[in-house]
Structure formats: structure tokens, C-alpha cells
Short mmCIF file of C-alpha atoms in Angstrom, two decimals:
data_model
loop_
_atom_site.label_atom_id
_atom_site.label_comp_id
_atom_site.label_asym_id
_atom_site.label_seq_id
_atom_site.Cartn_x
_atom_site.Cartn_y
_atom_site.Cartn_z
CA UNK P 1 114.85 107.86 115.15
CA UNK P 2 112.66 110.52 117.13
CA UNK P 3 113.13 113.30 115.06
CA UNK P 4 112.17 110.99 111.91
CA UNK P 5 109.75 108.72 113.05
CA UNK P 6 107.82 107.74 115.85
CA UNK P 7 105.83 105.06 117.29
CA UNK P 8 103.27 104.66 119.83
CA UNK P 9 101.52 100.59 120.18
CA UNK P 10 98.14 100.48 121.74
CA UNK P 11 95.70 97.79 122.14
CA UNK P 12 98.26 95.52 119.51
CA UNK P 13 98.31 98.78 117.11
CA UNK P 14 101.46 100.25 116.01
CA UNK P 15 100.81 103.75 115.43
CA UNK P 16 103.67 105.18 113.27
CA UNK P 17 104.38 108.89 112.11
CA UNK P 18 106.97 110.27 110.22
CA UNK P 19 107.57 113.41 111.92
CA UNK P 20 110.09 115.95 109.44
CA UNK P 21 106.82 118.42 109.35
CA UNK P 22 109.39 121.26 108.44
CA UNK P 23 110.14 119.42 105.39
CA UNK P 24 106.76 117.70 104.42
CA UNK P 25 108.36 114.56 106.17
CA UNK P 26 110.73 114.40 102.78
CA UNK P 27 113.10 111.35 102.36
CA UNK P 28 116.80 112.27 103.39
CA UNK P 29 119.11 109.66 104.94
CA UNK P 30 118.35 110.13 108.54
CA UNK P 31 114.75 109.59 107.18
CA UNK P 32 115.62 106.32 105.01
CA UNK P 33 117.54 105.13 108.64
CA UNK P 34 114.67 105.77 110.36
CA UNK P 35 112.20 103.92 108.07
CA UNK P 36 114.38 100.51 108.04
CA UNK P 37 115.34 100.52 111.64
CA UNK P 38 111.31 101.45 113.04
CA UNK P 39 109.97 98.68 110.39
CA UNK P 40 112.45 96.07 111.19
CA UNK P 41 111.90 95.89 114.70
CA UNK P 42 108.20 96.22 114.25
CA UNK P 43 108.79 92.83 112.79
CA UNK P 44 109.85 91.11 115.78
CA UNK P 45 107.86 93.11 118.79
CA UNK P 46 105.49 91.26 120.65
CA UNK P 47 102.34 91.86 121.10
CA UNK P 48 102.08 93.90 117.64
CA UNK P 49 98.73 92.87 115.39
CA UNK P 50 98.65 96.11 112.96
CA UNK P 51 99.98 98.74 112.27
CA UNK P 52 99.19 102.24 110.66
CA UNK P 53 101.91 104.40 108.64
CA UNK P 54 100.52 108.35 108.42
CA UNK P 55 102.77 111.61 108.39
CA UNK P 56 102.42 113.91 111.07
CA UNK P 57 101.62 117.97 109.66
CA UNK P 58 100.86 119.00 106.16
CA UNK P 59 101.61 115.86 104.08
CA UNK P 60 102.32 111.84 104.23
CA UNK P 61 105.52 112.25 102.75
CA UNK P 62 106.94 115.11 99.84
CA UNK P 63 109.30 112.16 98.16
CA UNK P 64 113.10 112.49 97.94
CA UNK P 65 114.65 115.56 99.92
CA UNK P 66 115.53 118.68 97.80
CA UNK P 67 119.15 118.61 98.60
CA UNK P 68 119.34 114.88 97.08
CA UNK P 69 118.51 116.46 93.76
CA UNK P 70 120.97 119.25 94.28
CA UNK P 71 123.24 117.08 94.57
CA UNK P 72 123.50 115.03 91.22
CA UNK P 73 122.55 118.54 89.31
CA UNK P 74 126.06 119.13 90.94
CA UNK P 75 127.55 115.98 89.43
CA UNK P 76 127.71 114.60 92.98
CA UNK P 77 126.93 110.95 93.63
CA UNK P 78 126.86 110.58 97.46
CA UNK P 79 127.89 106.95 98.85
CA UNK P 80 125.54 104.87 100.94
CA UNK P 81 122.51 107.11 100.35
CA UNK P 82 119.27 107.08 98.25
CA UNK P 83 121.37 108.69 95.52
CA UNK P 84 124.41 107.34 95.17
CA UNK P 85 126.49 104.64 93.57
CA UNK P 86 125.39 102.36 96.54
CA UNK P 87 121.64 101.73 94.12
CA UNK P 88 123.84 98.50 92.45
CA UNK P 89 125.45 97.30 95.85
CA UNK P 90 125.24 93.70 96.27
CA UNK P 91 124.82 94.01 99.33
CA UNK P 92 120.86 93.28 99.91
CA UNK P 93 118.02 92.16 102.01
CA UNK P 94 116.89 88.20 101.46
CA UNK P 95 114.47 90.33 99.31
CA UNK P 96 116.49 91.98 96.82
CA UNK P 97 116.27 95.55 97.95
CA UNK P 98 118.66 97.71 98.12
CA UNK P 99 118.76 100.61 101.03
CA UNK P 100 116.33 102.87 99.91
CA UNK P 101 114.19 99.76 98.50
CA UNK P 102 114.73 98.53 102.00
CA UNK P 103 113.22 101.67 103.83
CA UNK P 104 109.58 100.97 101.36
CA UNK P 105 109.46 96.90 100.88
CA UNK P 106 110.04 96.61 105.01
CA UNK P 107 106.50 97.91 105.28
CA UNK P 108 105.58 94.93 102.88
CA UNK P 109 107.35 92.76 104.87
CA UNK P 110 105.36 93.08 107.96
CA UNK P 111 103.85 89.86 109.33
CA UNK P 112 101.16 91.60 110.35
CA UNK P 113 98.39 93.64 108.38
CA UNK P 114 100.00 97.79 107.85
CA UNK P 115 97.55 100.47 106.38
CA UNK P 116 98.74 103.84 104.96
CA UNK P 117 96.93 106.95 105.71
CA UNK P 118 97.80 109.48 103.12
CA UNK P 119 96.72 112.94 103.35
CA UNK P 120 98.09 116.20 101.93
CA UNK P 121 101.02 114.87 98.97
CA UNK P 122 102.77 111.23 98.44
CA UNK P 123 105.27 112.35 95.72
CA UNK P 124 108.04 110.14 94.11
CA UNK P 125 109.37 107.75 96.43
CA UNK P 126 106.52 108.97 99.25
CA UNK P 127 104.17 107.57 96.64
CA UNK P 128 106.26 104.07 96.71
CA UNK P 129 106.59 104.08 100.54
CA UNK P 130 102.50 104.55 100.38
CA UNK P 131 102.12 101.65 98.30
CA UNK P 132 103.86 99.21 100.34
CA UNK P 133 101.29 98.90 102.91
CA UNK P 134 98.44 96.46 102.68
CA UNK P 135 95.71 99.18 101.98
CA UNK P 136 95.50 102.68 101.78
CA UNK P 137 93.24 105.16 102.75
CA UNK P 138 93.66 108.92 101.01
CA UNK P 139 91.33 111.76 101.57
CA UNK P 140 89.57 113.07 98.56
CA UNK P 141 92.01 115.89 98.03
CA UNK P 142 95.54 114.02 98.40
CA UNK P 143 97.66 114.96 95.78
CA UNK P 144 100.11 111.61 94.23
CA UNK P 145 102.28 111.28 91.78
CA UNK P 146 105.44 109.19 90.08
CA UNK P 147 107.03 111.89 89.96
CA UNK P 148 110.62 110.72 89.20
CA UNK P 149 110.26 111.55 85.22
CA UNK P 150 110.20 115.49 86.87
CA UNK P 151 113.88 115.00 87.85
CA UNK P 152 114.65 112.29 84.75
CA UNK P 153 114.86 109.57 87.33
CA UNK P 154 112.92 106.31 87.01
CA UNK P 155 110.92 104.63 90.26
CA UNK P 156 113.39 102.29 91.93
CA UNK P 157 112.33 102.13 95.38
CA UNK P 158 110.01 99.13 94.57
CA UNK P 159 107.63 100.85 92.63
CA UNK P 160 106.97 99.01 89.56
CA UNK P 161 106.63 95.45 92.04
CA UNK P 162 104.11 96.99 93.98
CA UNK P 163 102.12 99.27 91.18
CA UNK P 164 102.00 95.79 89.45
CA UNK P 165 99.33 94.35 91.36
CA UNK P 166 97.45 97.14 92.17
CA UNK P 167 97.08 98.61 88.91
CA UNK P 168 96.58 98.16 84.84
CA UNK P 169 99.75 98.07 83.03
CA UNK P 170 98.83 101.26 80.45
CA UNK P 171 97.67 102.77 83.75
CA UNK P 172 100.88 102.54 85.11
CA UNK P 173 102.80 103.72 82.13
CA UNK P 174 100.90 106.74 81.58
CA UNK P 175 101.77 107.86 84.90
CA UNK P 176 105.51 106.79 85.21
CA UNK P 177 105.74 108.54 81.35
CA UNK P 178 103.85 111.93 82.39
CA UNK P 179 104.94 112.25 86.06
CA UNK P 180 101.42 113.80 86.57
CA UNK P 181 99.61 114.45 89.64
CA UNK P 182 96.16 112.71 90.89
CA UNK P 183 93.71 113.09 93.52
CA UNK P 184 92.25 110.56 96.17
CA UNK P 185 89.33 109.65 94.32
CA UNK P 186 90.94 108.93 91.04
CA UNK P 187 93.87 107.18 92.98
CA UNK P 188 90.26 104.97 94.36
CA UNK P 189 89.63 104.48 90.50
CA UNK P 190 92.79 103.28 89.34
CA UNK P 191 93.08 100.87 92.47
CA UNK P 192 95.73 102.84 94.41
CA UNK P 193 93.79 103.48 97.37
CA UNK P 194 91.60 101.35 99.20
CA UNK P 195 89.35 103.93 100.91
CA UNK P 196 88.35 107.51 100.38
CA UNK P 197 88.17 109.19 103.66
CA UNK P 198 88.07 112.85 105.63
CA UNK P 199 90.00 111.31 107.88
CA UNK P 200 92.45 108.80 106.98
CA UNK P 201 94.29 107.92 110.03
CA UNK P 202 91.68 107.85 112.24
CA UNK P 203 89.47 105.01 109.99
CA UNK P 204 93.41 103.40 109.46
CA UNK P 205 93.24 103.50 113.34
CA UNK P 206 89.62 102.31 113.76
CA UNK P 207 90.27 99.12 111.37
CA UNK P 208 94.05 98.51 112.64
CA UNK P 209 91.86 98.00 116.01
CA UNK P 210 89.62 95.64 114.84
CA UNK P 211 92.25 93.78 113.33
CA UNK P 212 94.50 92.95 116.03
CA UNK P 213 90.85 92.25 117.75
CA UNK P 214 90.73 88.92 115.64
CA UNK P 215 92.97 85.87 116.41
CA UNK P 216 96.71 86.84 115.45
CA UNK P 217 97.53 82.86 114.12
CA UNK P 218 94.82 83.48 111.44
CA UNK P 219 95.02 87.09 110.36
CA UNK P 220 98.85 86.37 109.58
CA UNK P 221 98.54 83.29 107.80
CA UNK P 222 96.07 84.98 105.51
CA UNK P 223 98.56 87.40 104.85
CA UNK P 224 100.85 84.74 103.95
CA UNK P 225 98.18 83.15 102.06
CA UNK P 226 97.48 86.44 100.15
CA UNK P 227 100.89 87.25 99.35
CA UNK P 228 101.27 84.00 97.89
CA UNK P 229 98.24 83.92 95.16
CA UNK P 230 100.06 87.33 94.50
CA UNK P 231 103.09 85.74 93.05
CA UNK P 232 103.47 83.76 90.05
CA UNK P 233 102.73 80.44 91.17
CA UNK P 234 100.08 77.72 89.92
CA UNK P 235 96.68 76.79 91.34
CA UNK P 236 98.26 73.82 92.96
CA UNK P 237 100.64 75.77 95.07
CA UNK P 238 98.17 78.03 96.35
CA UNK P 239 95.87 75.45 97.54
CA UNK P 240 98.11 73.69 99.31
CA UNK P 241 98.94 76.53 100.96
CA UNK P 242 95.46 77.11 101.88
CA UNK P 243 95.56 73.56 103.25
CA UNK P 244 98.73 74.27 105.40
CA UNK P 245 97.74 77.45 106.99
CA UNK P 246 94.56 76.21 107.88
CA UNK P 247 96.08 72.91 108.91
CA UNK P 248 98.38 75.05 110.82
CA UNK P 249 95.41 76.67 113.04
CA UNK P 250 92.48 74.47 113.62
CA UNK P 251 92.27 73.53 117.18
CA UNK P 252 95.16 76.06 118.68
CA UNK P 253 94.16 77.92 121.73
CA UNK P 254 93.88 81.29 119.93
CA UNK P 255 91.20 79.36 117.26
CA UNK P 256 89.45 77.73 119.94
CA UNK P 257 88.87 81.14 121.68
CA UNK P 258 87.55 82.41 118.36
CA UNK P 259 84.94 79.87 118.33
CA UNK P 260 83.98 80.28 122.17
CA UNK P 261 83.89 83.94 122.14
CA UNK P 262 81.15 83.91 119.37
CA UNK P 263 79.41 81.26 120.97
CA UNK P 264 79.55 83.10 124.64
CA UNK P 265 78.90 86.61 123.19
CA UNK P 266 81.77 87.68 124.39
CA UNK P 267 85.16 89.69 123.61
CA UNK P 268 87.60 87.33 122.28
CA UNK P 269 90.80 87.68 124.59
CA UNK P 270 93.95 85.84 122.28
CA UNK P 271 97.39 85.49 122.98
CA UNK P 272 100.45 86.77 121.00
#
């Protein structure tokens, strides 16, 4: 996983970096292993309140590695990859995805808040595996695209459910049909990225920080909370959901020490 990805946790901040700098941190399998396995067990590791997802070098990720498109220009279809007949396997995460699918909608998964810091490209499936995260910040100059028409592919690493909510449906369709490429600041317009930046991954940092500096309990249940009003589900669900999460943390120690470290001016110190 080292030469893929890697991870450093400070201060309840996952710092993660894809690493392939010789290849503009492109998807190959190794890369798609890498992905699943680090956001899995990001899942489950204490003590983690956010996290940040950046690419280390000249770019947050190129999309789909050269040689996977050499490949079916050969007529080869290569088992258990990205590429290969595996796409329609039934065998898939409680969430419906499929292995590459997996290696994007884990960083939706997170219980915990994840922003993207996108600088240089996020082509084709780097563009999905930007989306996935909770926010995104881009510098002015990133270059994006859905880039699959190029190659006469469609987006299938969970592209269209996460372009859904972030975007108009015409504005997605012009892009999926042209394959074009876009900057930061009209990715800001069309409500792919959350914040324009010079520095992405150090504000991702700076906020990630502040995050995990609020009570843990109530920054995931408004995740939950969130995630729900994003799904197709009546008024009535929603607020009593509301009800339960709140219900949930009122009067736990890490809600308590909310309250008393506003009222002492003081750092709040919670627990995990």
C-alpha cells in the first residue's frame, strides 16, 4: 500500500496521499487495492475525526492507467480489474459497488467528515474518486473532466450517484456527452467544488482540524443526518431522524463537554 497510498493521522486527521507521482497517481490495480484497503480500515481506526484525500506531485489523480486502455484496444478484457468482465460480478459491497466502485464510494462511506484537495488534473475515474468526498477544494487552475466519452467508455465508478446531487441534470449531460475539460472556478460554478483555493490541502488540512476539534458523537450523526435528506425519502423520515440523532446525544459526556468548554473558555477535550 506504500507505494500507492499513504497515510499519516494527526490530532484525529487522517492525512492521505496517493503517491504514483511517476504516473500522475493514475488508477491501475495496485492503485484500486490500495484505495479499498487504506479507506476501509480508516473506517474502523480509533481516534480518526477527518480525513483529507490529496495526491502527492503534479496532479490529484490522471484517471484510469494508460495500459488499461491498451488493453481493450487489444481486445483484452483482464479479470478482477477495473477493466474487465469482473464490472457485472455479483459479488458486491452492502452498497452495490463493484471493485473499482468500491475503491471511490469507500471514501463516501466514511463515518467521519473526508475533504478532497484537488490540484493539477482529476480525469475520468480521478474525477469520480474526487467527488466522493464530502467537499472539495480545487485551486483555480485544476483541470477536470468526465472524460470516459474520450475512450467510448461511460462513468461507472459511481459517477452519475454522486454528480446527482451535486449538480444540474443538463449540466451533467453536457459534460458526460462532450468529455470536456473545466477549471476550478467553473467546477465552483457548477457545484463540483466547495472551495477555490491556492492551496488546497493545506485549507483541507486547516478545516479537517477543526473538525475533529468538535465533539465526534455529533459531527457523525450529522453526517448520517445529511446523507439521509440526500436520499429519496419523505419529510417524515428525515425528522425523525433528526429526533433520533439528537435523542442519541443530549447529555453524553462528549455533549456535556461541548457545553462546559464554551462556558469555561476553554479547549474542548472529547473522547473517541
Amino acid at each position: 500500500m506504500s507505494d500507492r497510498v499513504k497515510v499519516e493521522i494527526s490530532g484525529g486527521v487522517a492525512d492521505v496521499r496517493l503517491v504514483r507521482t511517476d504516473k500522475m497517481n493514475a488508477l491501475d490495480d495496485a492503485m484500486f487495492s490500495a484505495l479499498i484497503e487504506t479507506g476501509e480500515a480508516l473506517k474502523t481506526t480509533p481516534g480518526v475525526r477527518a480525513v483529507v484525500l490529496s495526491g502527492e506531485g503534479r496532479a490529484f489523480c490522471a484517471g484510469l492507467d494508460m495500459g488499461s486502455f491498451a488493453a481493450m484496444a487489444s481486445g483484452e478484457r483482464r479479470p478482477n480489474t477495473a477493466d474487465g468482465p469482473s464490472l457485472l460480478t455479483p459479488q458486491r459491497t452492502p452498497g452495490g459497488s463493484n471493485r473499482a466502485q468500491h475503491a471511490v464510494m469507500v471514501w463516501r462511506e466514511q463515518p467521519v467528515p473526508v475533504i478532497a484537495a484537488i490540484h493539477g488534473v482529476a480525469f475520468g475515474g480521478g474525477f469520480q474518486l474526487a467527488l466522493a468526498p464530502d467537499m472539495r477544494f480545487v485551486t483555480p487552475d485544476a483541470r477536470m473532466a468526465v472524460m470516459e466519452i474520450k475512450w467510448g467508455l461511460v462513468p461507472d465508478m459511481g459517477g452519475l450517484v454522486l454528480m446527482r446531487h451535486l449538480a444540474r441534470g443538463d449540466v451533467i449531460r453536457e459534460l458526460t456527452y462532450s468529455g470536456r475539460i473545466f477549471d476550478g472556478e467553473e467546477a465552483l460554478r457548477l457545484g463540483f467544488a466547495t472551495r477555490v483555493c491556492a492551496d488546497p490541502r493545506a485549507e483541507a488540512l486547516a478545516l479537517a482540524h477543526e473538525i475533529a476539534g468538535k465533539s465526534p458523537d455529533a459531527i457523525r450523526g450529522a453526517k448520517r443526518l445529511i446523507e439521509l435528506a440526500e436520499t429519496p425519502v419523505d419529510q417524515h423520515q428525515i425528522l425523525l431522524a433528526e429526533s433520533a440523532e439528537q435523542g442519541a446525544v443530549i447529555g453524553t459526556p462528549n455533549q456535556k463537554e461541548a457545553v462546559m468548554s464554551n462556558v469555561e473558555k476553554r479547549p474542548a477535550v472529547y473522547a473517541d
